[in-house]
Coordinates of C-alpha atoms in Angstrom, one line a residue:
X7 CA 26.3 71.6 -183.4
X8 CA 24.4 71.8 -186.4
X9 CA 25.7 68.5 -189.5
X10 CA 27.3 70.7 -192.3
X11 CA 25.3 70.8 -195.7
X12 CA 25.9 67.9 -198.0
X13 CA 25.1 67.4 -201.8
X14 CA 22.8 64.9 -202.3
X15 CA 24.2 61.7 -204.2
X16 CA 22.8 59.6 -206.2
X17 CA 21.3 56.2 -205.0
X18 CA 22.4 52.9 -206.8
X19 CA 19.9 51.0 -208.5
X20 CA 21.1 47.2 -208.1
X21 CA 20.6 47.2 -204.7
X22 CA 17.5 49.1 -203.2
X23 CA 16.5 48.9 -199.7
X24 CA 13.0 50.0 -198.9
X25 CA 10.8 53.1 -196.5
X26 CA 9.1 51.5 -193.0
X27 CA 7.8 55.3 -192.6
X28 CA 3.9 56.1 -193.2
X29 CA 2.1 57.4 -196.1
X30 CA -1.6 57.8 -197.2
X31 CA -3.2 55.2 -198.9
X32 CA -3.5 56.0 -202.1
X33 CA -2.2 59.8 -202.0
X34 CA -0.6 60.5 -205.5
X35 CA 3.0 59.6 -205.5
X36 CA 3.2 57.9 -202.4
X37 CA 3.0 53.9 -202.0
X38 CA -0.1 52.1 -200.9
X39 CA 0.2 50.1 -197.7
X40 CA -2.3 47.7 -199.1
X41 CA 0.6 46.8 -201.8
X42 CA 0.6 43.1 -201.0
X43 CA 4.4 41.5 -200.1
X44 CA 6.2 39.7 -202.6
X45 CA 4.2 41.9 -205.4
X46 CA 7.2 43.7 -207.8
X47 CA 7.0 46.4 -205.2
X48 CA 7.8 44.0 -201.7
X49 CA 7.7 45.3 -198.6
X50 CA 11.4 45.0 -197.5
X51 CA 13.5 44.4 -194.7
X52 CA 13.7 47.7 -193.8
X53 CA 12.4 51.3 -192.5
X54 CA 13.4 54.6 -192.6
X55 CA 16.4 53.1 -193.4
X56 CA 16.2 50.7 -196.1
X57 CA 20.0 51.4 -197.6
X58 CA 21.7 50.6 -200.9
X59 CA 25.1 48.8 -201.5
X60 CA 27.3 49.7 -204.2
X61 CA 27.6 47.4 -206.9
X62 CA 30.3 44.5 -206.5
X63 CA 31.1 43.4 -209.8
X64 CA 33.1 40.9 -208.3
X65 CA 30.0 39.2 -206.2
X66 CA 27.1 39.4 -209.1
X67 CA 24.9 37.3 -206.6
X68 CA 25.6 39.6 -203.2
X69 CA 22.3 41.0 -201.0
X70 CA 19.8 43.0 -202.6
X71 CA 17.4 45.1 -200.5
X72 CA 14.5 46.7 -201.4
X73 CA 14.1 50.4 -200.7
X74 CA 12.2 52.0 -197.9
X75 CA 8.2 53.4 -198.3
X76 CA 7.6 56.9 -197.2
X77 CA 5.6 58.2 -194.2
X78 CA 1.4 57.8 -193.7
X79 CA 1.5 61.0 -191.5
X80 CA -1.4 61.9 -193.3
X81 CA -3.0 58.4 -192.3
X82 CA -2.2 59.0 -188.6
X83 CA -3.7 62.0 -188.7
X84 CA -7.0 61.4 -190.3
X85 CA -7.1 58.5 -187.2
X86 CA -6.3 60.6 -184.8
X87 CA -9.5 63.2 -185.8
X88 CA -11.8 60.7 -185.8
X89 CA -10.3 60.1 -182.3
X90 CA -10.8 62.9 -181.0
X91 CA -14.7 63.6 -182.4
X92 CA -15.6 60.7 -181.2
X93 CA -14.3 61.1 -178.0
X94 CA -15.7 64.4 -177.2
X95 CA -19.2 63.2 -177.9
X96 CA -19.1 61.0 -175.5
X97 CA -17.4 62.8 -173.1
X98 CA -20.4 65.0 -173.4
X99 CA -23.1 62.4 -173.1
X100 CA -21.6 61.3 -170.0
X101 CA -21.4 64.8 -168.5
X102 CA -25.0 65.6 -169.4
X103 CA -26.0 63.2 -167.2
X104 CA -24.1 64.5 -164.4
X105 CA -25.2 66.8 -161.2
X106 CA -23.2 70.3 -161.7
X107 CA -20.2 70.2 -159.2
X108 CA -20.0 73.0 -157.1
X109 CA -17.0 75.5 -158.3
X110 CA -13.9 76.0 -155.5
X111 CA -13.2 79.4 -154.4
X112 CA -11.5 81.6 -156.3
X113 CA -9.4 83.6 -153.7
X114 CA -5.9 81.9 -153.3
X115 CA -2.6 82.2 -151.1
X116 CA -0.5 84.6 -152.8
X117 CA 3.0 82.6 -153.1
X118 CA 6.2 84.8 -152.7
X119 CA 8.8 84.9 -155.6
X120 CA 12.4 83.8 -154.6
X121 CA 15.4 85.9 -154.3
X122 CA 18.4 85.4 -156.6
X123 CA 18.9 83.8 -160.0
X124 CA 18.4 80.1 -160.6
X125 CA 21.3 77.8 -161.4
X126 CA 21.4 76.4 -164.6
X127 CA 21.0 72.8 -165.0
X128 CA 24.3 70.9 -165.8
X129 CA 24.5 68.5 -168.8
X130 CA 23.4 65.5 -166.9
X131 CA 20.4 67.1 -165.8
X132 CA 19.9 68.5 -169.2
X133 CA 19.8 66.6 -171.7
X134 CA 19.8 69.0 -174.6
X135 CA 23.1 69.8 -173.7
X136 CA 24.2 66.6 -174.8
X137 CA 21.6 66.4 -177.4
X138 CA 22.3 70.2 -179.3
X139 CA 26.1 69.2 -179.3
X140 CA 27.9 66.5 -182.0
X141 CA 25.3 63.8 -182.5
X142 CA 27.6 61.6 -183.8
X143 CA 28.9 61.5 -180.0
X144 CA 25.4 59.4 -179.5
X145 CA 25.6 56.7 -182.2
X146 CA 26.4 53.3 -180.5
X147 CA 30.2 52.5 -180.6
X148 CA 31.4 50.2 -183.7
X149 CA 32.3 47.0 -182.4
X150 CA 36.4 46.3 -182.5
X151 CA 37.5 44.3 -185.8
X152 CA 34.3 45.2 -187.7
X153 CA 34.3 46.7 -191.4
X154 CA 33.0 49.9 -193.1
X155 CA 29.2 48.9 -194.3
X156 CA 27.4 50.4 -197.0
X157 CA 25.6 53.3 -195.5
X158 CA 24.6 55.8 -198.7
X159 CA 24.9 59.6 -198.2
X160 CA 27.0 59.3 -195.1
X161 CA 29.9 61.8 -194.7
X162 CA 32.0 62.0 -191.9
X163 CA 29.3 60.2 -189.7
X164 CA 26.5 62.9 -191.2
X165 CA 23.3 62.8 -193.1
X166 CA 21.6 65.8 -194.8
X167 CA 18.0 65.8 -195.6
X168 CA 18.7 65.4 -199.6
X169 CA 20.9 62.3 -199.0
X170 CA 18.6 60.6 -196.1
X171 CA 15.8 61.2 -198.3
X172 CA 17.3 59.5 -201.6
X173 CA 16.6 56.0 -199.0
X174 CA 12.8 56.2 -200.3
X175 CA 11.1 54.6 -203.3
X176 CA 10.0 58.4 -204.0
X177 CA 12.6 60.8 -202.6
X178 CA 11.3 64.0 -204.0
X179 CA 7.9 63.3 -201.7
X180 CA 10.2 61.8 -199.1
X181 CA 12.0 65.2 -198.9
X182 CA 8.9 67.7 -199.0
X183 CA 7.6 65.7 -195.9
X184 CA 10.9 65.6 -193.9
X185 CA 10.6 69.5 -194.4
X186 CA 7.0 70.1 -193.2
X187 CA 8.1 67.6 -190.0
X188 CA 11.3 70.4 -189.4
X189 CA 13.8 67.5 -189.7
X190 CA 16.8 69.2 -188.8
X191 CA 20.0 66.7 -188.8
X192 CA 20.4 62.8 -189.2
X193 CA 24.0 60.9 -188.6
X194 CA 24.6 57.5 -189.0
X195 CA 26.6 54.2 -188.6
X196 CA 27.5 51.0 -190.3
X197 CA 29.6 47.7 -190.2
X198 CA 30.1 44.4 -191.9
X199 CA 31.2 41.0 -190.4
X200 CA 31.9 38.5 -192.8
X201 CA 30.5 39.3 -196.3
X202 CA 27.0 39.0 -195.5
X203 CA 26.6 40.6 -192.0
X204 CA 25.5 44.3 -191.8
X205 CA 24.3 46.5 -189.3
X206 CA 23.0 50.5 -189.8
X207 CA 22.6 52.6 -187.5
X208 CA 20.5 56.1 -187.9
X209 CA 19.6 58.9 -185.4
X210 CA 17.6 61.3 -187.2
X211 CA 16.6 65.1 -184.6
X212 CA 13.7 67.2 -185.2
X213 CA 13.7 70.8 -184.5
X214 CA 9.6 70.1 -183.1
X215 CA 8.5 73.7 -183.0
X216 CA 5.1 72.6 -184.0
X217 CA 4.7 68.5 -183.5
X218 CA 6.6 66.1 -181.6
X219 CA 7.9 64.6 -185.3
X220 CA 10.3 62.2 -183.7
X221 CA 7.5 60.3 -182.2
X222 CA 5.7 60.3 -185.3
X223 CA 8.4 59.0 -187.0
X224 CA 9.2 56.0 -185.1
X225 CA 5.5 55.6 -185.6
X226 CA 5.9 55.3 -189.4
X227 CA 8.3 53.1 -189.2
X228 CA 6.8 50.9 -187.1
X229 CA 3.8 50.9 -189.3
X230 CA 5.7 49.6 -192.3
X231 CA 7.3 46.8 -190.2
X232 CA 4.4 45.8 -188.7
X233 CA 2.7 45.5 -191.9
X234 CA 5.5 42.8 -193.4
X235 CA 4.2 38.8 -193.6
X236 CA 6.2 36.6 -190.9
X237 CA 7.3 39.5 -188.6
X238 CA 7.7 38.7 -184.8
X239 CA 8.1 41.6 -182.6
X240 CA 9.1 42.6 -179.1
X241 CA 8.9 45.7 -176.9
X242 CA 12.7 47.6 -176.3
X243 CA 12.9 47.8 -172.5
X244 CA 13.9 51.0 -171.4
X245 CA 11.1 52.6 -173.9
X246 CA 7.8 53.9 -173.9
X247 CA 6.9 52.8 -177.5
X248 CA 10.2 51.2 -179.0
X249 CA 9.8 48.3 -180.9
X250 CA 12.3 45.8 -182.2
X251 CA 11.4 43.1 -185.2
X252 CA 12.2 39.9 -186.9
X253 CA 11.3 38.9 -190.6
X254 CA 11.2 35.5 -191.2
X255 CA 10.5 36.3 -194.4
X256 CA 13.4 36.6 -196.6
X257 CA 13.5 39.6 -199.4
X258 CA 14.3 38.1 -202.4
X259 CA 15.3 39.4 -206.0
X260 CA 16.1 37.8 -209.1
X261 CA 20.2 36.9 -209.5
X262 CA 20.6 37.5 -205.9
X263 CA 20.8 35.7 -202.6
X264 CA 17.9 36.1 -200.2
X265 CA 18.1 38.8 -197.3
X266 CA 16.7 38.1 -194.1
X267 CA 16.4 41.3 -191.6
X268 CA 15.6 42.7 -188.2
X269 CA 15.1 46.3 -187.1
X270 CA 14.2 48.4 -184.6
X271 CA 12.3 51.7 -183.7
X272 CA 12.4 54.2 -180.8
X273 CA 12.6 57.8 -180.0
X274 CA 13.8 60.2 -177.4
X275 CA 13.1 63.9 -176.9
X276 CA 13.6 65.1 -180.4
X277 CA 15.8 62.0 -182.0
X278 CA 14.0 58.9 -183.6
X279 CA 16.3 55.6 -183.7
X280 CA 16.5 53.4 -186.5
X281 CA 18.9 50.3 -186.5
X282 CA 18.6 47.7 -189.2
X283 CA 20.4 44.0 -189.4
X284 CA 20.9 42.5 -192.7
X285 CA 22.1 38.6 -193.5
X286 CA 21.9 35.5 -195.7
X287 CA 20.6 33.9 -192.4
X288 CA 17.7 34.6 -190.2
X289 CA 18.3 37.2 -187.5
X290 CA 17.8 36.4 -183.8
X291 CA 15.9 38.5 -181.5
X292 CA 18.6 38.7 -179.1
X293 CA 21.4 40.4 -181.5
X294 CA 18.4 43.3 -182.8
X295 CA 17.1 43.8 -179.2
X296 CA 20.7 44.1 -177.9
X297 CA 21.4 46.8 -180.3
X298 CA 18.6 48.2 -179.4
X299 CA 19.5 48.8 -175.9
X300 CA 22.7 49.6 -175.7
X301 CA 21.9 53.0 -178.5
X302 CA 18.8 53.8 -176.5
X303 CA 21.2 54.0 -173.5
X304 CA 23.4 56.8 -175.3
X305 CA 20.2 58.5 -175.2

């Protein structure tokens, strides 16, 4: 089922949380991955989903994030030609060198088509059953006791493209590239423990008619927390690529306490994962890497 159309709000100022996607060094608009952390541009603690809170008048000196950087697709791509050129030469040196193989014969048994129609596959063989229905269904369960966190742009559990692209230090760019990567639907999750405590939680599906954009994705955002000083990572079991991190580095802001984060990164068919951790105290690997899990398992 296909998230309703939502107007686009508005992102707070106070509290920005920053991009983990990619972006081309340099490309006019976009932010510069050479931008070194702790400049008045820091690399934050987060990535495709670095979130603003609302303003709490009544807690001047509450966390501040910084907000996401957008997507080096372009920066991926220009590595990945270069790849490929200098792969085929010397694929070709090597089979210049090489005695020409005999070819097989070209006559081949004829195979007989079945009789009768094919079942269809049921949902748990199928996974886009599962996956073309309510996404929301797939977001890890909120843990019993928790509060409502500050996830911008979410309603009813849904994200449209104008809201999940108002995350960005450039949305306008941020939204022109979700469109040429056919994003097609985002929902997410949040809750607080305590008053300091919050986790987000952020499937975003691709309709990937033309790349496999949820792949790239994670990719971005795996760039951008890669690229933060004091990071430790791990790899999420269960995953091909997923990655979950740990900054030791606080973000700090003037007239605010400092943030320490973790986050994580996978993908699945056409849905990239994003889930972020947020506290005045450092993050352990166990609580991002649990998380991490347990959503990749609604997968």
């Amino acid at each position: 089922m296909e998230g309703p159309e939502r107007p686009d709000e508005a992102a707070p100022a106070a509290e920005a949380v920053e991009s983990t996607a990619l972006s081309l060094p340099g490309a006019p608009g976009l932010p510069d991955p050479a931008d070194p952390a702790g400049s008045a541009d820091p690399v934050g603690p987060v990535g495709p989903v670095g979130l603003t809170d609302p303003v709490d008048l009544a807690d001047p000196v509450g966390p501040a994030r910084p907000r996401r950087r957008g997507r080096t697709t372009a920066l991926v791509a220009v590595a990945a030609v270069l790849g490929v050129v200098a792969g085929t030469c010397t694929g070709y040196l090597i089979q210049a060198d090489r005695e020409p193989t005999e070819l097989p014969s070209l006559s081949q048994p004829v195979v007989k088509q079945a009789k009768g129609e094919v079942e269809p596959l049921s949902a748990a063989q199928d996974r886009r059953v599962k996956t073309d229905g309510d996404l929301r269904k797939l977001l890890i369960a909120r843990p019993a006791g928790t509060r409502d966190g500050f996830l911008e742009g979410v309603d009813d559990g849904w994200l449209d493209q104008a809201a999940y692209s108002n995350w960005y230090k450039h949305p306008a760019a941020q939204f022109e590239i979700l469109t040429d990567t056919q994003f097609r639907r985002a929902v997410g999750t949040s809750w607080r423990v305590g008053d300091t405590y919050e986790v987000e939680v952020v499937l975003a599906q691709y309709r990937q008619e033309l790349d496999l954009a949820a792949s790239e994705a994670t990719g971005g955002d795996r760039y951008w927390a890669e690229s933060q000083d004091g990071t430790r990572s791990w790899p999420v079991p269960g995953t091909g690529s997923g990655q979950a991190y740990v900054h030791d580095k606080p973000y700090r802001e003037s007239g605010y306490v400092p943030v320490y984060s973790a986050e994580a990164h996978a993908w699945r068919g056409d849905i990239s994962v994003e889930i972020f951790i947020h506290d005045t105290k450092p993050v352990s690997k166990e609580k991002i890497l649990d998380l991490a899990e347990r959503q990749m398992g609604k997968l």
